[in-house]
């Protein structure tokens, strides 16, 4: 029975079986035997029937190829349930009891049926419970046993969709070779800016960005963008992905509190996620800082520029010292009036000199991070991000000053040489 | 729905043979029993084979409370008899001190009897019990058997490594390697 839910078998079923069950023969058999009566709720045929109906409903609602997983779980439950029902005193597999095993043992001795435990709950109840957990807890719960693990696939998908509504896009599910669980554990945890250089994977020919912009909980903008990354033009020109350019009908981002200056309240309310998916490597990562690092009004055009940024590190070619790079996402909104309209959303990567990285260098940075380590987000994550961003700005300023003084000196030297030459020329003449 | 016609009693028998007598309106909170009673196929005593007496007592407590709310709101024409907050507090109090195995039994019972409200309460309670726990803690708490092979477990561990960074059990294992 346990074999039903072993992953290797499950995988086979996932690939070979289609999700079309014909209900009619089963229904017919149930009704012929009079088993559809609700008093026979514990009749195995009835349970099987309800399981199939449930799965069909799920398949229709979500329209995706994940039902069979759920089905196998349901079948194994059915087998277990009917065995317990027939032989109430016999336990199927004596659970390894830890801690104080006294209480459950005592109950068995009373001659009663074994009291239900978490694993004996009907799968729809279990799915409801698991569906309400947050990401890290769902990861623990589904690591507890293979049965819980077998239920988890659709739940990861729901969790991804709740976090990044743009992943509803059918392109995303076709991209993910390792499913939504892998997407979630790649994109949800914090990225590590420092990591040992990994062997370079084959470079991706396409990148997908799932972008979601929210304002005070309401979704403003949600889109999946495809970027082609093989052409020479892409590799040598400055890297830039536009999720939205000015040519389209702009979505409105309404600031919720009209009393405060609207563009200031945007800082508190806007959140952005930018999940980059690399279909070739099968990895993904969220490159947004979630909250804006700065909100400014452009002095001339009056546009509001909201900047999201995270600081990563890269080792430039021919050097062994890591230097910071900034992955910056700029959201430009129309200023004035009560509604802000989002005009542009774009991602660029720049180094500490303030220069944009070209496509080739950017791909290396992005792929290194995607392959790199993940860690659990801390509570003060945002402050830390902000601190790193400030340090980056400071370093950029220092570098600029250095460059200025260096250039200043060079200028002075040029002027001096010029003067000397002039003086020498004059001396020669007279 | 006056008081005089509302006196019809229903008898329920739990799995361990104890018989409970409740008003029909109380029993009808459970959709399964409501269907049975409405189609008139209930015998003198309705056997509820998967629910033990202590659990059935708790379920009946819940149903009685539901009947009380609905009758008080219909007579006084005040649907806001109990605000959302009060309902939440009541639910918390109802579930207070319920241990994990009782909770599982309650969930099975409310699922079988089809009592949506009680099922929601139980699910919420279960979620609050599981929230923030690590795999081994969940196994210990609910007697869940770890039936992964070591290789499978390692693979799942690696995939969820970010979530288990502070898991003491995980640390112990990885340091002993």
Coordinates of C-alpha atoms in Angstrom, one line a residue:
Chain A
X1 CA 0.0 0.0 0.0
X2 CA 2.8 2.4 0.9
X3 CA 4.2 1.9 -2.6
X4 CA 1.3 3.9 -4.0
X5 CA 2.8 7.0 -2.6
X6 CA 6.4 6.4 -3.1
X7 CA 7.8 9.3 -5.2
X8 CA 9.4 7.1 -7.9
X9 CA 6.0 5.4 -8.6
X10 CA 4.3 8.7 -8.4
X11 CA 6.5 10.2 -11.0
X12 CA 5.7 7.4 -13.4
X13 CA 2.0 8.0 -12.9
X14 CA 2.5 11.7 -13.4
X15 CA 4.1 11.2 -16.8
X16 CA 2.1 8.3 -18.2
X17 CA -1.4 8.8 -17.0
X18 CA -3.7 11.4 -18.3
X19 CA -6.0 13.3 -16.1
X20 CA -9.2 12.2 -17.7
X21 CA -11.3 9.9 -15.6
X22 CA -14.6 8.7 -16.9
X23 CA -17.0 8.9 -14.0
X24 CA -20.0 7.4 -15.5
X25 CA -19.2 3.6 -15.1
X26 CA -18.2 4.2 -11.5
X27 CA -21.3 6.2 -10.8
X28 CA -23.4 3.6 -12.4
X29 CA -22.0 0.8 -10.3
X30 CA -22.4 2.8 -7.1
X31 CA -26.0 3.6 -7.9
X32 CA -26.8 0.1 -9.0
X33 CA -25.6 -1.3 -5.7
X34 CA -27.5 1.5 -3.9
X35 CA -24.2 2.6 -2.5
X36 CA -24.7 6.2 -3.1
X37 CA -26.9 6.5 -0.1
X38 CA -25.4 8.9 2.4
X39 CA -25.8 6.4 5.2
X40 CA -23.1 4.3 3.5
X41 CA -20.6 7.1 3.7
X42 CA -17.9 4.8 4.8
X43 CA -18.5 2.4 1.9
X44 CA -15.2 2.2 0.0
X45 CA -16.8 2.5 -3.3
X46 CA -18.5 5.7 -2.2
X47 CA -15.2 7.1 -0.9
X48 CA -13.6 6.3 -4.2
X49 CA -16.4 7.9 -6.0
X50 CA -16.2 11.1 -3.9
X51 CA -12.4 11.1 -4.3
X52 CA -12.7 11.0 -8.1
X53 CA -15.3 13.7 -8.1
X54 CA -13.1 15.9 -5.9
X55 CA -10.2 15.4 -8.2
X56 CA -12.2 16.2 -11.3
X57 CA -13.4 19.4 -9.7
X58 CA -9.8 20.3 -8.9
X59 CA -8.7 19.6 -12.4
X60 CA -11.4 21.7 -13.9
X61 CA -10.8 24.6 -11.5
X62 CA -7.1 24.8 -11.9
X63 CA -7.0 23.3 -15.4
X64 CA -3.6 21.7 -14.8
X65 CA -1.9 18.4 -14.9
X66 CA -1.5 17.8 -11.2
X67 CA -4.5 15.9 -10.2
X68 CA -3.0 12.4 -10.4
X69 CA -0.8 13.1 -7.5
X70 CA -3.7 14.0 -5.4
X71 CA -5.5 11.0 -6.6
X72 CA -2.8 8.6 -5.6
X73 CA -2.9 10.1 -2.1
X74 CA -6.6 9.7 -1.9
X75 CA -6.5 6.1 -3.0
X76 CA -3.9 5.2 -0.4
X77 CA -6.1 6.9 2.2
X78 CA -9.0 4.8 1.0
X79 CA -7.1 1.6 1.4
X80 CA -6.0 2.6 4.8
X81 CA -9.4 3.8 5.9
X82 CA -11.2 0.7 4.7
X83 CA -8.6 -1.6 6.4
X84 CA -9.1 0.3 9.7
X85 CA -12.8 0.1 9.3
X86 CA -12.9 -3.6 8.8
X87 CA -10.3 -4.5 11.4
X88 CA -10.5 -1.8 14.0
X89 CA -8.2 -3.6 16.4
X90 CA -5.4 -4.2 14.0
X91 CA -3.0 -1.5 13.3
X92 CA -1.7 -1.3 9.7
X93 CA 1.8 -0.2 10.6
X94 CA 2.8 0.3 14.2
X95 CA 3.9 3.9 14.3
X96 CA 7.2 4.5 16.0
X97 CA 6.2 6.4 19.1
X98 CA 8.5 8.9 20.6
X99 CA 8.2 10.8 23.8
X100 CA 5.4 9.7 26.1
X101 CA 3.8 6.8 24.3
X102 CA 1.7 6.0 27.3
X103 CA -1.6 7.7 26.4
X104 CA -2.3 6.2 23.0
X105 CA -1.3 2.7 24.1
X106 CA -3.7 2.9 27.0
X107 CA -6.5 3.7 24.7
X108 CA -5.9 0.7 22.4
X109 CA -6.1 -1.6 25.4
X110 CA -9.7 -0.4 26.0
X111 CA -10.6 -2.4 22.9
X112 CA -11.6 0.7 21.1
X113 CA -10.7 1.6 17.6
X114 CA -7.4 3.4 17.4
X115 CA -8.2 7.1 17.8
X116 CA -7.6 9.1 14.7
X117 CA -4.4 11.0 14.4
X118 CA -3.2 13.6 12.0
X119 CA -2.5 11.1 9.3
X120 CA -6.0 9.6 9.6
X121 CA -7.7 12.8 8.7
X122 CA -9.5 12.9 5.4
X123 CA -7.2 14.3 2.7
X124 CA -9.5 17.3 2.0
X125 CA -9.2 18.3 5.7
X126 CA -5.5 17.8 5.6
X127 CA -5.2 19.9 2.4
X128 CA -7.2 22.6 4.1
X129 CA -4.8 22.6 7.1
X130 CA -1.7 22.6 4.9
X131 CA -3.1 25.3 2.7
X132 CA -3.3 27.7 5.6
X133 CA 0.3 27.3 6.6
X134 CA 3.1 29.7 5.7
X135 CA 5.9 28.7 3.4
X136 CA 8.5 27.6 5.9
X137 CA 6.0 25.6 8.0
X138 CA 4.5 24.0 4.8
X139 CA 8.1 22.9 4.0
X140 CA 8.4 21.3 7.4
X141 CA 5.0 19.7 7.4
X142 CA 5.5 18.1 4.0
X143 CA 8.9 16.8 5.0
X144 CA 7.4 14.9 7.9
X145 CA 6.1 12.0 5.9
X146 CA 5.8 10.8 2.3
X147 CA 2.0 11.0 2.4
X148 CA 2.0 14.6 3.4
X149 CA 4.6 15.2 0.8
X150 CA 2.4 13.7 -1.9
X151 CA -0.4 16.2 -1.0
X152 CA 1.9 19.2 -1.3
X153 CA 2.2 19.9 -5.0
X154 CA -1.0 21.9 -5.6
X155 CA -0.4 23.7 -2.3
X156 CA 3.0 25.0 -3.5
X157 CA 1.4 26.2 -6.6
X158 CA -1.3 28.1 -4.6
X159 CA 1.4 29.6 -2.4
X160 CA 3.4 30.8 -5.4
X161 CA 0.3 32.3 -6.9
X162 CA -0.6 34.1 -3.7
X163 CA 3.0 35.5 -3.5
X164 CA 3.5 36.3 -7.2
X165 CA 0.2 36.5 -9.0
X166 CA 2.0 36.7 -12.3
X167 CA 3.0 33.0 -12.0
X168 CA -0.6 32.2 -13.0
X169 CA 0.7 32.7 -16.5
X170 CA 0.7 29.3 -18.2
X171 CA 4.2 29.9 -19.6
X172 CA 5.5 29.8 -16.0
X173 CA 4.2 26.3 -15.2
X174 CA 5.6 25.0 -18.5
X175 CA 9.0 26.4 -17.7
X176 CA 9.4 24.9 -14.3
X177 CA 11.1 21.6 -14.7
X178 CA 11.0 20.9 -11.0
X179 CA 7.6 22.3 -10.1
X180 CA 6.3 25.1 -8.0
X181 CA 8.0 23.8 -4.8
X182 CA 11.3 24.5 -6.4
X183 CA 10.2 27.9 -7.6
X184 CA 9.0 28.8 -4.1
X185 CA 12.2 27.6 -2.4
X186 CA 14.3 29.5 -4.9
X187 CA 12.4 32.8 -5.0
X188 CA 10.9 33.1 -1.5
X189 CA 14.0 33.0 0.8
X190 CA 16.6 35.7 1.0
X191 CA 19.5 35.7 -1.4
X192 CA 23.1 35.4 -0.3
X193 CA 25.3 38.1 -1.8
X194 CA 28.4 36.2 -0.8
X195 CA 28.9 32.8 -2.1
X196 CA 31.7 30.6 -3.5
X197 CA 32.0 30.8 -7.2
X198 CA 30.1 27.8 -8.6
X199 CA 31.0 26.0 -11.9
X200 CA 29.3 28.0 -14.6
X201 CA 26.2 26.3 -15.9
X202 CA 25.3 26.5 -19.6
X203 CA 24.2 30.0 -20.2
X204 CA 20.5 30.5 -20.7
X205 CA 19.1 31.3 -24.1
X206 CA 16.0 32.9 -22.5
X207 CA 15.1 34.5 -19.2
X208 CA 11.6 35.0 -17.9
X209 CA 10.7 37.6 -15.4
X210 CA 7.5 37.4 -13.4
X211 CA 6.9 40.9 -12.2
X212 CA 4.2 41.9 -9.6
X213 CA 3.7 45.4 -8.3
X214 CA 1.3 45.9 -5.4
X215 CA 0.1 49.1 -3.9
X216 CA -1.3 48.7 -0.3
X217 CA -2.2 45.0 -1.0
X218 CA -4.0 45.7 -4.3
X219 CA -2.4 44.3 -7.4
X220 CA -1.4 47.2 -9.7
X221 CA 0.6 45.4 -12.3
X222 CA 1.4 41.7 -13.0
X223 CA 3.2 40.3 -16.0
X224 CA 5.6 37.7 -17.3
X225 CA 8.2 39.1 -19.7
X226 CA 10.5 37.0 -21.9
X227 CA 14.0 38.2 -22.6
X228 CA 16.1 36.6 -25.4
X229 CA 19.7 36.4 -24.2
X230 CA 21.8 34.9 -27.0
X231 CA 22.2 37.6 -29.6
X232 CA 25.4 39.6 -29.8
X233 CA 23.4 42.8 -29.4
X234 CA 22.0 41.7 -26.1
X235 CA 25.4 40.4 -24.8
X236 CA 27.3 43.6 -25.5
X237 CA 24.8 46.4 -24.9
X238 CA 23.8 47.6 -21.4
X239 CA 21.5 45.1 -19.7
X240 CA 17.9 46.3 -19.3
X241 CA 14.6 44.4 -19.0
X242 CA 11.4 46.5 -19.5
X243 CA 8.4 45.0 -17.9
X244 CA 6.3 48.0 -18.9
X245 CA 7.3 50.7 -21.3
X246 CA 5.4 54.0 -21.8
X247 CA 3.6 52.8 -24.9
X248 CA 0.8 50.9 -23.2
X249 CA -2.3 51.9 -21.2
X250 CA -0.8 52.5 -17.8
X251 CA -2.4 50.9 -14.8
X252 CA -3.3 53.2 -11.9
X253 CA -1.6 53.0 -8.5
X254 CA -3.9 54.9 -6.2
X255 CA -2.4 56.0 -2.9
X256 CA -4.6 54.9 -0.1
X257 CA -4.2 57.9 2.2
X258 CA -5.0 61.1 0.4
X259 CA -4.0 63.4 3.3
X260 CA -0.3 62.8 3.1
X261 CA 1.6 63.9 0.0
X262 CA 0.8 61.1 -2.4
X263 CA 4.2 60.3 -3.5
X264 CA 5.5 59.9 0.1
X265 CA 2.7 57.4 0.9
X266 CA 3.8 55.4 -2.1
X267 CA 7.0 54.6 -0.3
X268 CA 5.1 52.9 2.5
X269 CA 2.6 51.1 0.3
X270 CA 4.3 49.9 -2.9
X271 CA 5.8 46.4 -2.9
X272 CA 7.4 44.8 -5.9
X273 CA 8.6 41.3 -6.7
X274 CA 10.7 40.5 -9.7
X275 CA 11.2 36.8 -10.0
X276 CA 13.7 35.9 -12.7
X277 CA 13.3 32.3 -14.0
X278 CA 16.1 30.6 -15.9
X279 CA 14.4 27.7 -17.8
X280 CA 17.8 26.1 -18.8
X281 CA 19.2 25.9 -15.3
X282 CA 15.8 25.3 -13.8
X283 CA 16.4 27.9 -11.1
X284 CA 14.8 31.2 -10.1
X285 CA 15.4 34.1 -7.8
X286 CA 13.6 37.2 -6.6
X287 CA 15.7 40.2 -7.4
X288 CA 13.5 42.9 -5.9
X289 CA 14.0 44.5 -2.5
X290 CA 10.2 44.2 -2.0
X291 CA 10.0 47.7 -0.5
X292 CA 11.3 50.8 -2.2
X293 CA 14.7 52.1 -1.2
X294 CA 13.9 55.6 -2.5
X295 CA 11.0 57.6 -3.8
X296 CA 11.8 60.8 -5.6
X297 CA 10.0 63.3 -7.7
X298 CA 11.8 64.3 -10.9
X299 CA 12.5 68.0 -10.7
X300 CA 11.6 68.8 -14.3
X301 CA 8.9 66.4 -15.5
X302 CA 7.2 65.9 -12.1
X303 CA 7.3 62.1 -12.5
X304 CA 7.7 60.0 -9.4
X305 CA 10.6 57.6 -9.6
X306 CA 10.4 54.7 -7.2
X307 CA 13.6 52.7 -6.9
X308 CA 13.9 49.1 -5.6
X309 CA 17.4 47.8 -5.3
X310 CA 19.4 44.9 -3.9
X311 CA 23.1 44.7 -3.6
X312 CA 24.9 41.6 -4.9
X313 CA 28.5 40.8 -5.5
X314 CA 30.5 39.8 -8.5
X315 CA 34.1 38.9 -9.2
X316 CA 35.1 40.8 -12.4
X317 CA 37.1 38.9 -15.0
X318 CA 40.8 39.2 -14.3
X319 CA 40.4 40.1 -10.7
X320 CA 40.0 38.1 -7.5
X321 CA 38.4 40.7 -5.4
X322 CA 34.6 40.7 -5.3
X323 CA 32.9 44.1 -5.9
X324 CA 29.3 45.0 -5.2
X325 CA 26.8 45.5 -7.9
X326 CA 23.4 46.9 -7.7
X327 CA 20.3 45.3 -9.2
X328 CA 18.0 48.3 -9.5
X329 CA 14.4 48.3 -10.5
X330 CA 12.9 51.7 -11.4
X331 CA 9.2 52.2 -11.4
X332 CA 8.2 55.5 -13.0
X333 CA 4.8 56.9 -12.2
X334 CA 3.0 60.0 -13.6
X335 CA 3.0 62.7 -11.0
X336 CA 0.1 65.0 -10.0
X337 CA -3.5 64.4 -9.5
X338 CA -4.9 61.8 -7.2
X339 CA -4.1 58.7 -9.2
X340 CA -0.6 57.8 -10.0
X341 CA -0.2 55.9 -13.3
X342 CA 2.7 53.5 -13.6
X343 CA 4.5 54.4 -16.8
X344 CA 7.6 52.3 -16.8
X345 CA 9.0 49.3 -14.9
X346 CA 12.5 48.3 -15.8
X347 CA 15.4 46.4 -14.3
X348 CA 19.1 47.4 -14.7
X349 CA 22.3 46.3 -13.1
X350 CA 25.1 48.8 -12.3
X351 CA 28.5 48.5 -10.7
X352 CA 30.0 50.7 -8.1
X353 CA 31.3 53.1 -10.7
X354 CA 27.7 53.8 -11.7
X355 CA 28.2 52.1 -15.1
X356 CA 25.5 49.7 -16.4
X357 CA 26.7 46.2 -16.8
X358 CA 26.3 44.7 -20.3
X359 CA 24.2 41.6 -21.0
X360 CA 27.0 39.1 -20.7
X361 CA 28.3 40.3 -17.3
X362 CA 24.8 40.6 -16.0
X363 CA 23.9 37.0 -16.9
X364 CA 26.9 35.8 -15.0
X365 CA 25.8 37.8 -11.9
X366 CA 22.2 36.6 -12.1
X367 CA 23.1 33.0 -12.7
X368 CA 25.6 32.9 -9.9
X369 CA 23.0 34.2 -7.5
X370 CA 20.4 31.8 -8.8
X371 CA 22.7 28.8 -8.3
X372 CA 23.8 30.1 -4.9
X373 CA 22.7 29.5 -1.4
X374 CA 19.4 30.6 0.1
X375 CA 18.7 31.5 3.7
X376 CA 15.6 32.2 5.7
X377 CA 14.5 35.8 5.7
X378 CA 15.0 37.6 9.0
X379 CA 12.6 40.0 10.6
X380 CA 14.9 43.0 10.1
X381 CA 15.6 41.9 6.5
X382 CA 14.5 45.1 5.0
X383 CA 16.6 47.3 7.2
X384 CA 19.6 45.2 6.4
X385 CA 18.9 45.5 2.7
X386 CA 18.5 49.3 3.2
X387 CA 21.8 49.4 5.0
X388 CA 23.6 47.6 2.3
X389 CA 22.1 49.9 -0.3
X390 CA 23.3 52.9 1.7
X391 CA 26.8 51.5 1.9
X392 CA 26.7 50.9 -1.9
X393 CA 25.7 54.5 -2.5
X394 CA 28.4 55.7 -0.2
X395 CA 31.0 53.6 -1.9
X396 CA 29.7 54.9 -5.3
X397 CA 30.1 58.5 -4.0
X398 CA 33.6 57.9 -2.7
X399 CA 34.6 56.3 -6.0
X400 CA 33.2 59.2 -7.9
X401 CA 35.1 61.7 -5.7
X402 CA 38.3 59.7 -6.2
X403 CA 37.7 59.7 -9.9
X404 CA 37.0 63.5 -9.8
X405 CA 40.2 64.3 -7.9
X406 CA 42.2 62.0 -10.2
X407 CA 40.7 63.6 -13.2
X408 CA 41.3 67.0 -11.6
X409 CA 45.0 66.2 -11.2
X410 CA 45.2 65.0 -14.8
X411 CA 43.6 68.3 -15.9
X412 CA 46.1 70.3 -13.9
X413 CA 49.0 68.3 -15.3
X414 CA 47.7 68.9 -18.8
X415 CA 47.3 72.6 -18.2
X416 CA 50.8 72.8 -16.7
X417 CA 52.4 71.0 -19.6
X418 CA 50.5 73.3 -22.0
X419 CA 51.8 76.4 -20.1
X420 CA 55.3 75.0 -20.1
X421 CA 55.2 74.4 -23.8
X422 CA 53.8 77.9 -24.3
X423 CA 56.6 79.3 -22.1
X424 CA 59.2 77.3 -24.0
X425 CA 57.9 78.4 -27.3
X426 CA 57.9 82.1 -26.2
X427 CA 61.5 81.7 -24.9
X428 CA 62.4 80.2 -28.3
X429 CA 60.9 83.0 -30.2
X430 CA 62.3 85.9 -28.2
Chain B
X1 CA -40.8 27.9 15.0
X2 CA -42.5 28.3 18.3
X3 CA -41.2 26.6 21.5
X4 CA -44.0 24.0 21.6
X5 CA -43.3 22.4 18.2
X6 CA -39.6 22.5 18.8
X7 CA -39.6 19.7 21.4
X8 CA -38.9 16.8 19.2
X9 CA -35.9 14.9 20.5
X10 CA -33.3 12.9 18.6
X11 CA -31.1 10.2 20.1
X12 CA -27.5 9.7 19.0
X13 CA -25.3 6.8 19.9
X14 CA -21.5 7.3 20.0
X15 CA -19.0 4.6 19.0
X16 CA -18.6 3.4 22.6
X17 CA -22.3 3.0 23.0
X18 CA -23.3 6.0 25.0
X19 CA -26.7 7.5 24.0
X20 CA -27.2 11.2 23.9
X21 CA -30.6 12.8 23.6
X22 CA -30.7 16.2 22.0
X23 CA -33.3 18.5 20.5
X24 CA -33.9 18.1 16.8
X25 CA -32.8 21.7 16.1
X26 CA -29.5 21.0 17.8
X27 CA -28.9 17.8 15.7
X28 CA -29.8 19.7 12.5
X29 CA -26.7 21.9 12.9
X30 CA -24.9 18.9 11.5
X31 CA -25.7 18.7 7.8
X32 CA -25.3 14.9 7.7
X33 CA -27.9 14.5 10.4
X34 CA -30.1 17.1 8.9
X35 CA -30.2 15.2 5.6
X36 CA -31.0 12.0 7.5
X37 CA -33.8 13.6 9.5
X38 CA -35.3 15.4 6.5
X39 CA -35.5 12.2 4.4
X40 CA -36.9 10.5 7.4
X41 CA -34.5 7.6 7.2
X42 CA -33.3 8.0 10.8
X43 CA -33.9 5.1 13.1
X44 CA -34.9 5.6 16.7
X45 CA -31.3 5.9 17.7
X46 CA -28.8 7.2 15.1
X47 CA -25.4 5.5 15.4
X48 CA -22.4 7.7 14.9
X49 CA -19.8 5.0 14.5
X50 CA -16.7 7.0 14.2
X51 CA -17.1 9.4 17.1
X52 CA -16.4 8.6 20.8
X53 CA -18.6 9.9 23.6
X54 CA -16.3 12.7 24.9
X55 CA -15.9 14.0 21.4
X56 CA -19.6 13.8 20.7
X57 CA -20.3 15.8 23.9
X58 CA -18.0 18.5 22.6
X59 CA -19.7 18.5 19.2
X60 CA -23.1 18.7 20.8
X61 CA -21.9 21.7 23.0
X62 CA -20.9 23.4 19.8
X63 CA -24.3 22.7 18.1
X64 CA -26.2 23.9 21.1
X65 CA -24.3 27.2 21.0
X66 CA -25.0 27.6 17.3
X67 CA -28.8 27.0 17.9
X68 CA -28.7 29.6 20.8
X69 CA -27.1 32.2 18.5
X70 CA -29.5 31.7 15.6
X71 CA -32.6 31.7 17.8
X72 CA -31.6 34.8 19.8
X73 CA -30.8 36.6 16.6
X74 CA -34.1 35.6 14.9
X75 CA -36.3 36.6 17.9
X76 CA -34.7 39.9 18.7
X77 CA -34.2 40.8 15.0
X78 CA -30.6 41.6 15.8
X79 CA -28.3 39.7 13.5
X80 CA -25.2 41.4 15.0
X81 CA -25.9 39.7 18.3
X82 CA -22.3 38.5 18.4
X83 CA -19.7 40.5 16.6
X84 CA -16.9 39.0 14.6
X85 CA -14.5 39.6 17.4
X86 CA -16.7 37.9 20.0
X87 CA -17.2 34.9 17.8
X88 CA -13.4 34.6 17.4
X89 CA -12.9 34.9 21.2
X90 CA -15.6 32.3 21.7
X91 CA -14.0 29.9 19.2
X92 CA -10.7 30.3 20.9
X93 CA -12.2 29.6 24.3
X94 CA -14.0 26.5 22.8
X95 CA -10.8 25.1 21.5
X96 CA -8.7 26.0 24.5
X97 CA -7.0 23.1 26.2
X98 CA -7.8 20.7 23.3
X99 CA -4.8 18.4 22.8
X100 CA -3.7 17.2 19.4
X101 CA -5.4 13.7 19.5
X102 CA -8.7 15.2 20.7
X103 CA -8.4 17.8 17.9
X104 CA -7.9 15.1 15.3
X105 CA -11.0 13.3 16.6
X106 CA -13.0 16.5 16.5
X107 CA -11.9 17.1 12.9
X108 CA -12.9 13.6 11.9
X109 CA -16.3 14.1 13.6
X110 CA -17.0 17.5 12.2
X111 CA -16.0 16.3 8.7
X112 CA -18.2 13.2 9.0
X113 CA -21.2 15.1 10.4
X114 CA -20.5 18.0 8.0
X115 CA -20.4 20.9 10.5
X116 CA -18.6 23.6 8.5
X117 CA -18.2 26.0 11.5
X118 CA -16.6 23.4 13.8
X119 CA -14.4 22.2 11.0
X120 CA -13.1 25.7 10.4
X121 CA -12.5 26.1 14.1
X122 CA -10.6 22.8 14.2
X123 CA -8.5 23.6 11.1
X124 CA -7.6 27.0 12.5
X125 CA -6.5 25.4 15.8
X126 CA -4.5 22.8 14.0
X127 CA -2.8 25.4 11.9
X128 CA -1.8 27.4 15.0
X129 CA -0.4 24.2 16.6
X130 CA 1.7 23.4 13.5
X131 CA 2.8 26.9 12.7
X132 CA 6.6 27.4 13.0
X133 CA 7.4 23.7 13.9
X134 CA 10.1 21.7 12.4
X135 CA 9.6 18.2 10.8
X136 CA 10.7 16.2 13.7
X137 CA 8.5 18.3 16.1
X138 CA 5.5 17.6 13.9
X139 CA 6.3 13.9 13.9
X140 CA 6.6 13.8 17.6
X141 CA 3.5 15.9 18.2
X142 CA 1.1 13.8 16.0
X143 CA 2.8 10.4 15.9
X144 CA 3.6 10.7 12.3
X145 CA 5.9 8.0 11.0
X146 CA 8.9 9.1 9.0
X147 CA 8.6 6.7 6.0
X148 CA 11.1 8.4 3.7
X149 CA 14.2 6.4 2.7
X150 CA 17.4 8.2 3.9
X151 CA 18.1 9.3 0.3
X152 CA 14.6 10.8 -0.2
X153 CA 14.8 12.5 3.1
X154 CA 18.2 14.0 2.2
X155 CA 16.8 15.3 -1.1
X156 CA 13.8 16.9 0.5
X157 CA 16.1 18.4 3.2
X158 CA 18.3 19.9 0.6
X159 CA 15.4 21.4 -1.2
X160 CA 14.1 23.0 1.9
X161 CA 17.4 23.8 3.4
X162 CA 16.6 27.5 3.7
X163 CA 13.6 26.8 5.9
X164 CA 15.5 24.4 8.3
X165 CA 18.5 26.5 9.0
X166 CA 17.6 26.9 12.6
X167 CA 16.2 23.4 13.1
X168 CA 18.2 21.9 16.1
X169 CA 17.6 18.3 14.9
X170 CA 18.9 19.1 11.4
X171 CA 22.0 20.8 12.8
X172 CA 22.8 17.8 15.0
X173 CA 22.6 15.5 12.1
X174 CA 24.7 17.6 9.7
X175 CA 27.4 18.1 12.3
X176 CA 27.6 14.4 13.1
X177 CA 28.4 13.7 9.5

